[in-house]
Amino acid sequence: MKPLLETLTGNKQDRPPFWFMRQAGRYLPEYRSTRERAGSFLDLCLDPELATEVTLQPIRRFGMDGAILFADILIVPYALGQSLAYVEGSGPKLEPIRSVDELRSVDHDAFGALSRRIAETVQGVKAEAPQETTVIGFAGAPWTVATYMIEGQTSRDFAQSRTFAYSDPDAFSAILDRLVQATIQYLSDQIEAGADTVQLFDSWAGILPAPAFRSYVIDPTRRIVVALKARYPDVPIIGFPRGAGIMYEEYLRETKVDAVGVDTTLPAEWMRDTMQPQAPVQGNLDPILLAVGGAPMLGAAIDLLRTLEGGPYIFNLGHGILPHTPVEHVEILSTLIREWPTHRLRYGLEA
Ligand code: CP3
């Protein structure tokens, strides 16, 4: 079995498999050149041939064990009929919505067509990636996607979304329900196209109080997991509720995701003692350390490897690679992980 997939089924590897969130992106010169050829970022996401190419660029350079589909979490609202543009320098802009009636229905032809277009990239990656590379599909989790749909752009604290959720919970739940249905179809299309695993990105999970976290993070995620498991019982699902803190435990238990992506804030010892006995863990090097490089990066990476390698562990960052990250740092970190068993032996770094 592919090493990353093997770890996701709960079996630890002698050398932890690795990939990095946002491993395809602006820090790579070959990405910038393909992106220019495509025109806009959205054009690139919707061109299966070019999207396949950028998905594979980091794999060719660094030999990651996982290739994550190149797309964006905002493709789902776009496919549901919301206008979307990526504005150079300031990020995504959507026409904000306040009711589910402003969206197309999920079985609309337009949604299916766009979803299948994205799945074509998965098919291309599956065909061209090395045999041992795990193909990772993904979607944004409903809460995080809804925040962008309501604010219309990125925000520091998504205050409008919380205000909307608290003051009109029925309308807010209707939007989440629509996103649950859409996400099930979107991820099913990716799995049918060959995705070996899928990750749900809940980047803004950490801004909710516990009761709202249960309603808007755990519950929609659980419904997606239940539906996908009924159709594809052997495809592992990774949940990434960024910033969830002590709610990580309840998230893991209640959503029934197979593995958990961990943000930068949680201690590796806690991941080892509390999470690893229940599920494989993935994370959580600070992306700033990757940008800084040198001893601070290597020291932190070695600490993670030594603390977590006793159980099922996937090395990753705690959030996405930053655009100003030097390519050499990614090369050095990738080499450290790929050759970890040799370094461990040579330098006496057993756990
Ligand atoms: O991980 C990967 O390599 C796969 C591709 C991927 C992208 N976005 C490509 C992208 C994935 C998995 C995402 C997820 C995503 N998108 C999230 C969840 C993870 C996270 O970072 O919290 C979120 C919140 C988004 C929404 C989004 N997309 C924002 C806020 C921005 C603008 C900020 C930025 O970094 O530019 C994007 C644009 C985006 N998505 C880019 C890429 C490579 C940059 C666009 C460009 O090339 O100019």
mmCIF file of C-alpha atoms and ligand atoms in Angstrom:
data_model
loop_
_atom_site.group_PDB
_atom_site.id
_atom_site.type_symbol
_atom_site.label_atom_id
_atom_site.label_comp_id
_atom_site.label_asym_id
_atom_site.label_seq_id
_atom_site.Cartn_x
_atom_site.Cartn_y
_atom_site.Cartn_z
ATOM 1 C CA MET A 1 0.000 0.000 0.000
ATOM 2 C CA LYS A 2 1.087 3.615 -0.552
ATOM 3 C CA PRO A 3 2.943 4.835 2.597
ATOM 4 C CA LEU A 4 0.710 7.838 3.354
ATOM 5 C CA LEU A 5 -2.428 5.765 2.839
ATOM 6 C CA GLU A 6 -0.997 3.051 5.065
ATOM 7 C CA THR A 7 -0.436 5.596 7.853
ATOM 8 C CA LEU A 8 -4.000 6.853 7.400
ATOM 9 C CA THR A 9 -5.288 3.352 8.058
ATOM 10 C CA GLY A 10 -3.478 3.472 11.419
ATOM 11 C CA ASN A 11 -0.184 1.715 10.662
ATOM 12 C CA LYS A 12 2.948 3.648 11.575
ATOM 13 C CA GLN A 13 5.843 3.762 9.114
ATOM 14 C CA ASP A 14 9.572 3.609 9.843
ATOM 15 C CA ARG A 15 9.794 6.903 7.967
ATOM 16 C CA PRO A 16 6.762 9.169 8.520
ATOM 17 C CA PRO A 17 5.151 10.132 5.189
ATOM 18 C CA PHE A 18 4.877 13.861 4.465
ATOM 19 C CA TRP A 19 3.209 16.551 2.405
ATOM 20 C CA PHE A 20 2.745 20.276 2.985
ATOM 21 C CA MET A 21 -0.481 22.261 2.849
ATOM 22 C CA ARG A 22 -0.268 24.737 -0.088
ATOM 23 C CA GLN A 23 2.718 22.821 -1.448
ATOM 24 C CA ALA A 24 1.821 24.034 -4.944
ATOM 25 C CA GLY A 25 1.929 27.796 -5.041
ATOM 26 C CA ARG A 26 3.654 31.092 -5.515
ATOM 27 C CA TYR A 27 6.908 30.187 -3.711
ATOM 28 C CA LEU A 28 7.680 27.906 -6.721
ATOM 29 C CA PRO A 29 8.991 29.597 -9.910
ATOM 30 C CA GLU A 30 7.439 26.879 -12.100
ATOM 31 C CA TYR A 31 4.045 27.558 -10.464
ATOM 32 C CA ARG A 32 4.324 31.275 -11.182
ATOM 33 C CA SER A 33 5.094 30.513 -14.797
ATOM 34 C CA THR A 34 2.159 28.081 -15.270
ATOM 35 C CA ARG A 35 -0.121 30.506 -13.442
ATOM 36 C CA GLU A 36 0.865 33.245 -15.888
ATOM 37 C CA ARG A 37 0.104 30.948 -18.798
ATOM 38 C CA ALA A 38 -3.348 30.144 -17.367
ATOM 39 C CA GLY A 39 -4.363 33.788 -16.927
ATOM 40 C CA SER A 40 -6.260 34.073 -13.665
ATOM 41 C CA PHE A 41 -6.044 31.828 -10.606
ATOM 42 C CA LEU A 42 -9.617 30.666 -11.261
ATOM 43 C CA ASP A 43 -8.747 29.802 -14.888
ATOM 44 C CA LEU A 44 -5.892 27.689 -13.545
ATOM 45 C CA CYS A 45 -8.160 25.811 -11.116
ATOM 46 C CA LEU A 46 -10.649 25.111 -13.924
ATOM 47 C CA ASP A 47 -8.080 23.887 -16.472
ATOM 48 C CA PRO A 48 -7.538 20.173 -15.661
ATOM 49 C CA GLU A 49 -4.344 19.918 -17.716
ATOM 50 C CA LEU A 50 -2.614 22.936 -16.132
ATOM 51 C CA ALA A 51 -4.006 22.134 -12.659
ATOM 52 C CA THR A 52 -2.580 18.607 -12.963
ATOM 53 C CA GLU A 53 0.756 20.122 -13.909
ATOM 54 C CA VAL A 54 0.922 22.428 -10.857
ATOM 55 C CA THR A 55 -0.280 19.641 -8.548
ATOM 56 C CA LEU A 56 2.700 17.550 -9.628
ATOM 57 C CA GLN A 57 5.350 20.310 -9.574
ATOM 58 C CA PRO A 58 6.223 19.975 -5.861
ATOM 59 C CA ILE A 59 6.184 16.160 -6.085
ATOM 60 C CA ARG A 60 8.820 16.232 -8.855
ATOM 61 C CA ARG A 61 11.053 18.587 -6.888
ATOM 62 C CA PHE A 62 10.687 17.287 -3.332
ATOM 63 C CA GLY A 63 9.167 13.770 -3.491
ATOM 64 C CA MET A 64 6.264 14.329 -1.116
ATOM 65 C CA ASP A 65 4.215 11.218 -0.309
ATOM 66 C CA GLY A 66 0.958 13.046 -0.992
ATOM 67 C CA ALA A 67 -0.152 15.094 -4.016
ATOM 68 C CA ILE A 68 -3.029 17.432 -3.107
ATOM 69 C CA LEU A 69 -5.434 18.411 -5.853
ATOM 70 C CA PHE A 70 -4.807 21.965 -7.007
ATOM 71 C CA ALA A 71 -8.054 23.876 -6.578
ATOM 72 C CA ASP A 72 -9.554 26.122 -3.904
ATOM 73 C CA ILE A 73 -12.188 25.778 -1.189
ATOM 74 C CA LEU A 74 -14.201 28.584 -2.835
ATOM 75 C CA ILE A 75 -14.875 26.544 -6.005
ATOM 76 C CA VAL A 76 -17.940 25.082 -4.238
ATOM 77 C CA PRO A 77 -19.731 28.436 -3.682
ATOM 78 C CA TYR A 78 -18.709 29.412 -7.215
ATOM 79 C CA ALA A 79 -20.236 26.183 -8.565
ATOM 80 C CA LEU A 80 -23.366 26.949 -6.522
ATOM 81 C CA GLY A 81 -23.763 30.167 -8.464
ATOM 82 C CA GLN A 82 -22.031 32.771 -6.297
ATOM 83 C CA SER A 83 -19.821 35.204 -8.175
ATOM 84 C CA LEU A 84 -16.126 34.818 -7.366
ATOM 85 C CA ALA A 85 -12.965 36.638 -8.364
ATOM 86 C CA TYR A 86 -9.430 36.520 -7.033
ATOM 87 C CA VAL A 87 -8.060 40.003 -6.782
ATOM 88 C CA GLU A 88 -4.288 40.264 -7.096
ATOM 89 C CA GLY A 89 -2.789 41.180 -3.730
ATOM 90 C CA SER A 90 -6.003 41.071 -1.661
ATOM 91 C CA GLY A 91 -7.398 37.548 -2.073
ATOM 92 C CA PRO A 92 -10.834 36.217 -3.000
ATOM 93 C CA LYS A 93 -13.912 38.417 -3.481
ATOM 94 C CA LEU A 94 -17.436 36.974 -3.523
ATOM 95 C CA GLU A 95 -20.830 38.676 -3.827
ATOM 96 C CA PRO A 96 -21.987 38.214 -0.202
ATOM 97 C CA ILE A 97 -25.192 36.221 0.374
ATOM 98 C CA ARG A 98 -27.700 36.205 3.241
ATOM 99 C CA SER A 99 -30.054 33.394 2.223
ATOM 100 C CA VAL A 100 -29.927 29.986 0.607
ATOM 101 C CA ASP A 101 -32.340 31.192 -2.120
ATOM 102 C CA GLU A 102 -29.512 33.187 -3.600
ATOM 103 C CA LEU A 103 -27.767 29.912 -4.537
ATOM 104 C CA ARG A 104 -28.458 27.350 -7.214
ATOM 105 C CA SER A 105 -29.751 23.953 -6.131
ATOM 106 C CA VAL A 106 -27.051 21.301 -5.768
ATOM 107 C CA ASP A 107 -28.371 19.010 -8.468
ATOM 108 C CA HIS A 108 -28.273 21.844 -10.969
ATOM 109 C CA ASP A 109 -26.310 20.989 -14.126
ATOM 110 C CA ALA A 110 -23.872 23.814 -13.531
ATOM 111 C CA PHE A 111 -22.761 22.429 -10.176
ATOM 112 C CA GLY A 112 -22.271 18.922 -11.559
ATOM 113 C CA ALA A 113 -20.338 20.186 -14.560
ATOM 114 C CA LEU A 114 -17.928 22.266 -12.468
ATOM 115 C CA SER A 115 -17.506 19.518 -9.887
ATOM 116 C CA ARG A 116 -16.652 17.019 -12.626
ATOM 117 C CA ARG A 117 -14.215 19.494 -14.176
ATOM 118 C CA ILE A 118 -12.303 19.654 -10.883
ATOM 119 C CA ALA A 119 -12.459 15.850 -10.643
ATOM 120 C CA GLU A 120 -10.749 15.680 -14.056
ATOM 121 C CA THR A 121 -7.655 17.141 -12.393
ATOM 122 C CA VAL A 122 -7.751 14.317 -9.852
ATOM 123 C CA GLN A 123 -7.922 11.866 -12.731
ATOM 124 C CA GLY A 124 -4.926 13.514 -14.413
ATOM 125 C CA VAL A 125 -2.892 13.480 -11.198
ATOM 126 C CA LYS A 126 -3.773 9.843 -10.552
ATOM 127 C CA ALA A 127 -2.574 8.921 -14.047
ATOM 128 C CA GLU A 128 0.690 10.881 -13.902
ATOM 129 C CA ALA A 129 1.830 10.757 -10.257
ATOM 130 C CA PRO A 130 4.321 8.096 -9.157
ATOM 131 C CA GLN A 131 2.671 4.802 -8.128
ATOM 132 C CA GLU A 132 3.526 5.293 -4.436
ATOM 133 C CA THR A 133 2.121 8.842 -4.245
ATOM 134 C CA THR A 134 -1.182 9.203 -2.387
ATOM 135 C CA VAL A 135 -3.645 11.431 -4.262
ATOM 136 C CA ILE A 136 -5.409 13.797 -1.842
ATOM 137 C CA GLY A 137 -8.733 15.398 -2.736
ATOM 138 C CA PHE A 138 -10.173 18.190 -0.604
ATOM 139 C CA ALA A 139 -12.994 20.577 0.134
ATOM 140 C CA GLY A 140 -13.555 23.374 2.595
ATOM 141 C CA ALA A 141 -15.742 22.358 5.525
ATOM 142 C CA PRO A 142 -19.208 23.990 5.514
ATOM 143 C CA TRP A 143 -18.545 26.465 8.371
ATOM 144 C CA THR A 144 -15.372 27.881 6.813
ATOM 145 C CA VAL A 145 -16.869 28.058 3.316
ATOM 146 C CA ALA A 146 -20.005 29.747 4.705
ATOM 147 C CA THR A 147 -17.898 32.452 6.372
ATOM 148 C CA TYR A 148 -16.446 33.466 2.991
ATOM 149 C CA MET A 149 -19.905 33.322 1.369
ATOM 150 C CA ILE A 150 -21.315 35.670 3.995
ATOM 151 C CA GLU A 151 -18.415 38.105 4.395
ATOM 152 C CA GLY A 152 -17.580 38.103 0.688
ATOM 153 C CA GLN A 153 -13.886 38.117 1.477
ATOM 154 C CA THR A 154 -11.342 37.047 4.033
ATOM 155 C CA SER A 155 -11.711 38.627 7.455
ATOM 156 C CA ARG A 156 -9.808 38.807 10.707
ATOM 157 C CA ASP A 157 -12.554 37.391 12.928
ATOM 158 C CA PHE A 158 -15.556 36.708 10.637
ATOM 159 C CA ALA A 159 -17.781 38.763 12.947
ATOM 160 C CA GLN A 160 -20.562 39.127 10.321
ATOM 161 C CA SER A 161 -20.802 35.343 9.965
ATOM 162 C CA ARG A 162 -21.115 34.811 13.683
ATOM 163 C CA THR A 163 -23.660 37.612 13.942
ATOM 164 C CA PHE A 164 -25.700 35.994 11.161
ATOM 165 C CA ALA A 165 -25.443 32.494 12.700
ATOM 166 C CA TYR A 166 -26.575 33.715 16.142
ATOM 167 C CA SER A 167 -29.352 36.032 14.981
ATOM 168 C CA ASP A 168 -30.875 33.937 12.164
ATOM 169 C CA PRO A 169 -29.899 30.318 12.924
ATOM 170 C CA ASP A 170 -32.518 28.842 10.548
ATOM 171 C CA ALA A 171 -31.276 30.747 7.520
ATOM 172 C CA PHE A 172 -27.700 30.005 8.510
ATOM 173 C CA SER A 173 -28.411 26.277 8.926
ATOM 174 C CA ALA A 174 -30.114 26.209 5.516
ATOM 175 C CA ILE A 175 -26.874 27.489 3.951
ATOM 176 C CA LEU A 176 -24.843 24.895 5.859
ATOM 177 C CA ASP A 177 -27.254 22.123 4.774
ATOM 178 C CA ARG A 178 -26.822 23.139 1.155
ATOM 179 C CA LEU A 179 -23.042 23.093 1.617
ATOM 180 C CA VAL A 180 -23.175 19.643 3.243
ATOM 181 C CA GLN A 181 -25.046 18.250 0.213
ATOM 182 C CA ALA A 182 -22.776 20.025 -2.282
ATOM 183 C CA THR A 183 -19.613 18.903 -0.491
ATOM 184 C CA ILE A 184 -20.760 15.270 -0.461
ATOM 185 C CA GLN A 185 -21.240 15.379 -4.231
ATOM 186 C CA TYR A 186 -18.018 17.322 -4.836
ATOM 187 C CA LEU A 187 -15.885 14.903 -2.774
ATOM 188 C CA SER A 188 -17.671 11.857 -4.229
ATOM 189 C CA ASP A 189 -16.733 13.083 -7.729
ATOM 190 C CA GLN A 190 -13.100 13.381 -6.595
ATOM 191 C CA ILE A 191 -13.123 9.898 -5.065
ATOM 192 C CA GLU A 192 -14.729 8.414 -8.189
ATOM 193 C CA ALA A 193 -11.945 10.097 -10.188
ATOM 194 C CA GLY A 194 -9.286 8.371 -8.090
ATOM 195 C CA ALA A 195 -8.622 10.373 -4.908
ATOM 196 C CA ASP A 196 -7.091 7.976 -2.347
ATOM 197 C CA THR A 197 -8.106 10.183 0.587
ATOM 198 C CA VAL A 198 -9.823 13.545 1.127
ATOM 199 C CA GLN A 199 -9.202 16.386 3.567
ATOM 200 C CA LEU A 200 -11.803 18.783 4.961
ATOM 201 C CA PHE A 201 -10.277 22.226 5.611
ATOM 202 C CA ASP A 202 -12.035 24.013 8.473
ATOM 203 C CA SER A 203 -9.654 26.961 8.686
ATOM 204 C CA TRP A 204 -11.939 29.104 10.868
ATOM 205 C CA ALA A 205 -13.136 26.372 13.258
ATOM 206 C CA GLY A 206 -11.179 28.033 16.059
ATOM 207 C CA ILE A 207 -13.204 31.235 16.308
ATOM 208 C CA LEU A 208 -16.427 29.589 17.584
ATOM 209 C CA PRO A 209 -17.574 29.107 21.195
ATOM 210 C CA ALA A 210 -18.104 25.430 22.088
ATOM 211 C CA PRO A 211 -21.902 25.221 21.527
ATOM 212 C CA ALA A 212 -21.576 26.855 18.089
ATOM 213 C CA PHE A 213 -18.544 24.673 17.344
ATOM 214 C CA ARG A 214 -20.757 21.621 17.950
ATOM 215 C CA SER A 215 -23.537 22.915 15.666
ATOM 216 C CA TYR A 216 -21.504 24.436 12.857
ATOM 217 C CA VAL A 217 -18.207 22.522 12.809
ATOM 218 C CA ILE A 218 -18.833 19.061 14.280
ATOM 219 C CA ASP A 219 -22.368 18.391 13.046
ATOM 220 C CA PRO A 220 -21.960 19.276 9.329
ATOM 221 C CA THR A 221 -18.597 17.482 9.238
ATOM 222 C CA ARG A 222 -20.134 14.379 10.806
ATOM 223 C CA ARG A 223 -22.904 14.357 8.185
ATOM 224 C CA ILE A 224 -20.374 14.547 5.358
ATOM 225 C CA VAL A 225 -18.298 11.749 6.911
ATOM 226 C CA VAL A 226 -21.363 9.506 7.386
ATOM 227 C CA ALA A 227 -22.456 9.973 3.755
ATOM 228 C CA LEU A 228 -18.981 9.393 2.302
ATOM 229 C CA LYS A 229 -18.374 6.355 4.527
ATOM 230 C CA ALA A 230 -21.650 4.804 3.329
ATOM 231 C CA ARG A 231 -20.464 5.099 -0.268
ATOM 232 C CA TYR A 232 -16.699 4.668 0.115
ATOM 233 C CA PRO A 233 -15.955 2.850 3.392
ATOM 234 C CA ASP A 234 -12.266 2.370 2.511
ATOM 235 C CA VAL A 235 -11.402 5.983 1.671
ATOM 236 C CA PRO A 236 -9.882 7.708 4.730
ATOM 237 C CA ILE A 237 -11.057 11.217 5.595
ATOM 238 C CA ILE A 238 -8.725 13.761 7.217
ATOM 239 C CA GLY A 239 -10.316 16.562 9.267
ATOM 240 C CA PHE A 240 -8.474 19.849 9.837
ATOM 241 C CA PRO A 241 -10.373 22.002 12.370
ATOM 242 C CA ARG A 242 -7.741 24.712 12.628
ATOM 243 C CA GLY A 243 -7.540 26.420 16.011
ATOM 244 C CA ALA A 244 -9.975 24.010 17.714
ATOM 245 C CA GLY A 245 -7.790 23.703 20.850
ATOM 246 C CA ILE A 246 -9.243 21.308 23.409
ATOM 247 C CA MET A 247 -12.276 20.809 21.117
ATOM 248 C CA TYR A 248 -10.001 18.719 18.864
ATOM 249 C CA GLU A 249 -10.785 15.708 21.060
ATOM 250 C CA GLU A 250 -14.548 16.043 20.766
ATOM 251 C CA TYR A 251 -14.205 16.770 17.040
ATOM 252 C CA LEU A 252 -12.269 13.565 16.508
ATOM 253 C CA ARG A 253 -14.666 11.469 18.568
ATOM 254 C CA GLU A 254 -17.918 12.884 17.186
ATOM 255 C CA THR A 255 -17.157 13.478 13.501
ATOM 256 C CA LYS A 256 -15.541 10.032 13.034
ATOM 257 C CA VAL A 257 -12.898 11.413 10.690
ATOM 258 C CA ASP A 258 -10.120 8.845 10.235
ATOM 259 C CA ALA A 259 -7.231 11.214 10.889
ATOM 260 C CA VAL A 260 -6.748 14.709 12.186
ATOM 261 C CA GLY A 261 -4.731 17.634 10.837
ATOM 262 C CA VAL A 262 -3.307 19.691 13.694
ATOM 263 C CA ASP A 263 -2.576 23.433 13.652
ATOM 264 C CA THR A 264 0.607 25.003 15.044
ATOM 265 C CA THR A 265 -0.723 25.668 18.544
ATOM 266 C CA LEU A 266 -1.004 22.152 19.988
ATOM 267 C CA PRO A 267 1.975 20.572 21.807
ATOM 268 C CA ALA A 268 3.431 17.477 20.141
ATOM 269 C CA GLU A 269 3.287 15.642 23.492
ATOM 270 C CA TRP A 270 -0.464 16.238 23.648
ATOM 271 C CA MET A 271 -0.854 15.002 20.084
ATOM 272 C CA ARG A 272 1.101 11.883 21.052
ATOM 273 C CA ASP A 273 -0.642 11.140 24.357
ATOM 274 C CA THR A 274 -4.221 12.250 23.649
ATOM 275 C CA MET A 275 -4.773 12.030 19.905
ATOM 276 C CA GLN A 276 -2.481 9.347 18.494
ATOM 277 C CA PRO A 277 -4.043 6.499 20.542
ATOM 278 C CA GLN A 278 -7.336 7.351 18.783
ATOM 279 C CA ALA A 279 -6.250 8.329 15.275
ATOM 280 C CA PRO A 280 -3.311 9.119 13.004
ATOM 281 C CA VAL A 281 -2.148 12.718 13.439
ATOM 282 C CA GLN A 282 -0.863 15.128 10.810
ATOM 283 C CA GLY A 283 1.045 18.350 11.414
ATOM 284 C CA ASN A 284 2.121 20.812 12.731
ATOM 285 C CA LEU A 285 5.344 22.687 11.969
ATOM 286 C CA ASP A 286 4.861 26.458 11.988
ATOM 287 C CA PRO A 287 5.000 27.624 8.322
ATOM 288 C CA ILE A 288 6.992 30.646 9.532
ATOM 289 C CA LEU A 289 9.741 28.240 10.645
ATOM 290 C CA LEU A 290 9.860 26.881 7.098
ATOM 291 C CA ALA A 291 10.273 30.432 5.819
ATOM 292 C CA VAL A 292 13.006 31.125 8.420
ATOM 293 C CA GLY A 293 14.910 27.887 7.735
ATOM 294 C CA GLY A 294 18.205 26.884 9.352
ATOM 295 C CA ALA A 295 18.543 25.599 12.901
ATOM 296 C CA PRO A 296 15.153 26.872 14.137
ATOM 297 C CA MET A 297 13.373 24.927 11.364
ATOM 298 C CA LEU A 298 15.489 21.786 11.678
ATOM 299 C CA GLY A 299 15.315 21.712 15.482
ATOM 300 C CA ALA A 300 11.526 21.994 15.488
ATOM 301 C CA ALA A 301 11.137 19.388 12.725
ATOM 302 C CA ILE A 302 13.377 16.897 14.552
ATOM 303 C CA ASP A 303 11.424 17.444 17.788
ATOM 304 C CA LEU A 304 8.175 16.640 15.951
ATOM 305 C CA LEU A 305 9.621 13.534 14.330
ATOM 306 C CA ARG A 306 11.052 12.215 17.600
ATOM 307 C CA THR A 307 7.916 12.903 19.605
ATOM 308 C CA LEU A 308 5.399 11.503 17.132
ATOM 309 C CA GLU A 309 7.128 8.730 15.214
ATOM 310 C CA GLY A 310 6.111 6.093 17.792
ATOM 311 C CA GLY A 311 2.549 6.117 16.407
ATOM 312 C CA PRO A 312 0.817 6.777 13.081
ATOM 313 C CA TYR A 313 2.161 10.181 12.030
ATOM 314 C CA ILE A 314 2.092 12.271 8.841
ATOM 315 C CA PHE A 315 4.550 15.154 8.822
ATOM 316 C CA ASN A 316 2.981 18.414 7.647
ATOM 317 C CA LEU A 317 2.844 22.100 8.499
ATOM 318 C CA GLY A 318 0.257 23.553 10.887
ATOM 319 C CA HIS A 319 -1.026 25.791 8.049
ATOM 320 C CA GLY A 320 -0.135 26.511 4.415
ATOM 321 C CA ILE A 321 3.297 27.343 2.955
ATOM 322 C CA LEU A 322 3.791 31.114 2.734
ATOM 323 C CA PRO A 323 4.547 32.717 -0.651
ATOM 324 C CA HIS A 324 7.892 34.190 0.517
ATOM 325 C CA THR A 325 9.251 30.772 1.607
ATOM 326 C CA PRO A 326 12.669 30.045 0.014
ATOM 327 C CA VAL A 327 12.526 26.940 -2.176
ATOM 328 C CA GLU A 328 15.813 25.693 -0.608
ATOM 329 C CA HIS A 329 14.172 25.475 2.823
ATOM 330 C CA VAL A 330 11.466 23.192 1.450
ATOM 331 C CA GLU A 331 14.193 21.119 -0.214
ATOM 332 C CA ILE A 332 16.196 20.810 3.034
ATOM 333 C CA LEU A 333 13.154 19.921 5.150
ATOM 334 C CA SER A 334 11.933 17.376 2.584
ATOM 335 C CA THR A 335 15.371 15.741 2.512
ATOM 336 C CA LEU A 336 15.482 15.570 6.322
ATOM 337 C CA ILE A 337 12.136 13.751 6.405
ATOM 338 C CA ARG A 338 12.838 11.440 3.440
ATOM 339 C CA GLU A 339 16.168 10.403 5.011
ATOM 340 C CA TRP A 340 14.939 10.448 8.613
ATOM 341 C CA PRO A 341 15.747 6.777 9.439
ATOM 342 C CA THR A 342 19.389 7.357 8.369
ATOM 343 C CA HIS A 343 19.716 10.589 10.376
ATOM 344 C CA ARG A 344 18.088 9.004 13.395
ATOM 345 C CA LEU A 345 20.655 6.234 13.353
ATOM 346 C CA ARG A 346 23.678 8.383 12.472
ATOM 347 C CA TYR A 347 23.050 11.017 15.133
ATOM 348 C CA GLY A 348 21.582 8.756 17.812
ATOM 349 C CA LEU A 349 18.206 10.518 17.635
ATOM 350 C CA GLU A 350 15.974 7.649 18.714
ATOM 351 C CA ALA A 351 12.849 8.839 20.516
HETATM 352 O O1 CP3 B 1 -2.586 22.778 -0.573
HETATM 353 C C1 CP3 B 1 -2.483 22.891 -1.804
HETATM 354 O O2 CP3 B 1 -1.376 23.020 -2.357
HETATM 355 C C2 CP3 B 1 -3.723 22.722 -2.682
HETATM 356 C C3 CP3 B 1 -4.339 23.933 -3.156
HETATM 357 C C4 CP3 B 1 -5.104 24.842 -2.216
HETATM 358 C C5 CP3 B 1 -5.241 26.240 -2.449
HETATM 359 N N1 CP3 B 1 -6.091 26.751 -1.519
HETATM 360 C C6 CP3 B 1 -4.599 26.966 -3.540
HETATM 361 C C7 CP3 B 1 -4.565 28.455 -3.507
HETATM 362 C C8 CP3 B 1 -5.848 24.551 -1.066
HETATM 363 C C9 CP3 B 1 -6.001 23.225 -0.338
HETATM 364 C C10 CP3 B 1 -6.478 25.750 -0.645
HETATM 365 C C11 CP3 B 1 -7.406 25.827 0.507
HETATM 366 C C12 CP3 B 1 -7.924 27.127 0.930
HETATM 367 N N2 CP3 B 1 -8.272 28.200 0.163
HETATM 368 C C13 CP3 B 1 -8.235 27.436 2.281
HETATM 369 C C14 CP3 B 1 -8.110 26.485 3.442
HETATM 370 C C15 CP3 B 1 -6.719 26.384 3.957
HETATM 371 C C16 CP3 B 1 -6.184 27.650 4.562
HETATM 372 O O3 CP3 B 1 -5.217 28.179 4.003
HETATM 373 O O4 CP3 B 1 -6.720 28.070 5.600
HETATM 374 C C17 CP3 B 1 -8.733 28.763 2.301
HETATM 375 C C18 CP3 B 1 -9.171 29.532 3.527
HETATM 376 C C19 CP3 B 1 -8.767 29.230 0.957
HETATM 377 C C20 CP3 B 1 -9.296 30.541 0.464
HETATM 378 C C21 CP3 B 1 -8.262 31.330 -0.249
HETATM 379 N N3 CP3 B 1 -7.715 30.985 -1.484
HETATM 380 C C22 CP3 B 1 -7.664 32.523 0.176
HETATM 381 C C23 CP3 B 1 -7.960 33.230 1.493
HETATM 382 C C24 CP3 B 1 -6.762 32.914 -0.831
HETATM 383 C C25 CP3 B 1 -5.972 34.192 -0.901
HETATM 384 C C26 CP3 B 1 -4.780 34.199 -0.004
HETATM 385 C C27 CP3 B 1 -3.545 33.753 -0.742
HETATM 386 O O5 CP3 B 1 -2.744 32.991 -0.172
HETATM 387 O O6 CP3 B 1 -3.344 34.220 -1.874
HETATM 388 C C28 CP3 B 1 -6.794 31.916 -1.845
HETATM 389 C C29 CP3 B 1 -5.977 31.874 -3.081
HETATM 390 C C30 CP3 B 1 -5.158 30.631 -3.319
HETATM 391 N N4 CP3 B 1 -5.553 29.333 -3.121
HETATM 392 C C31 CP3 B 1 -3.843 30.603 -3.873
HETATM 393 C C32 CP3 B 1 -3.482 29.257 -4.000
HETATM 394 C C33 CP3 B 1 -2.211 28.719 -4.561
HETATM 395 C C34 CP3 B 1 -3.041 31.825 -4.303
HETATM 396 C C35 CP3 B 1 -3.571 32.339 -5.620
HETATM 397 C C36 CP3 B 1 -2.478 32.780 -6.578
HETATM 398 O O7 CP3 B 1 -1.813 31.932 -7.188
HETATM 399 O O8 CP3 B 1 -2.316 34.002 -6.710
#
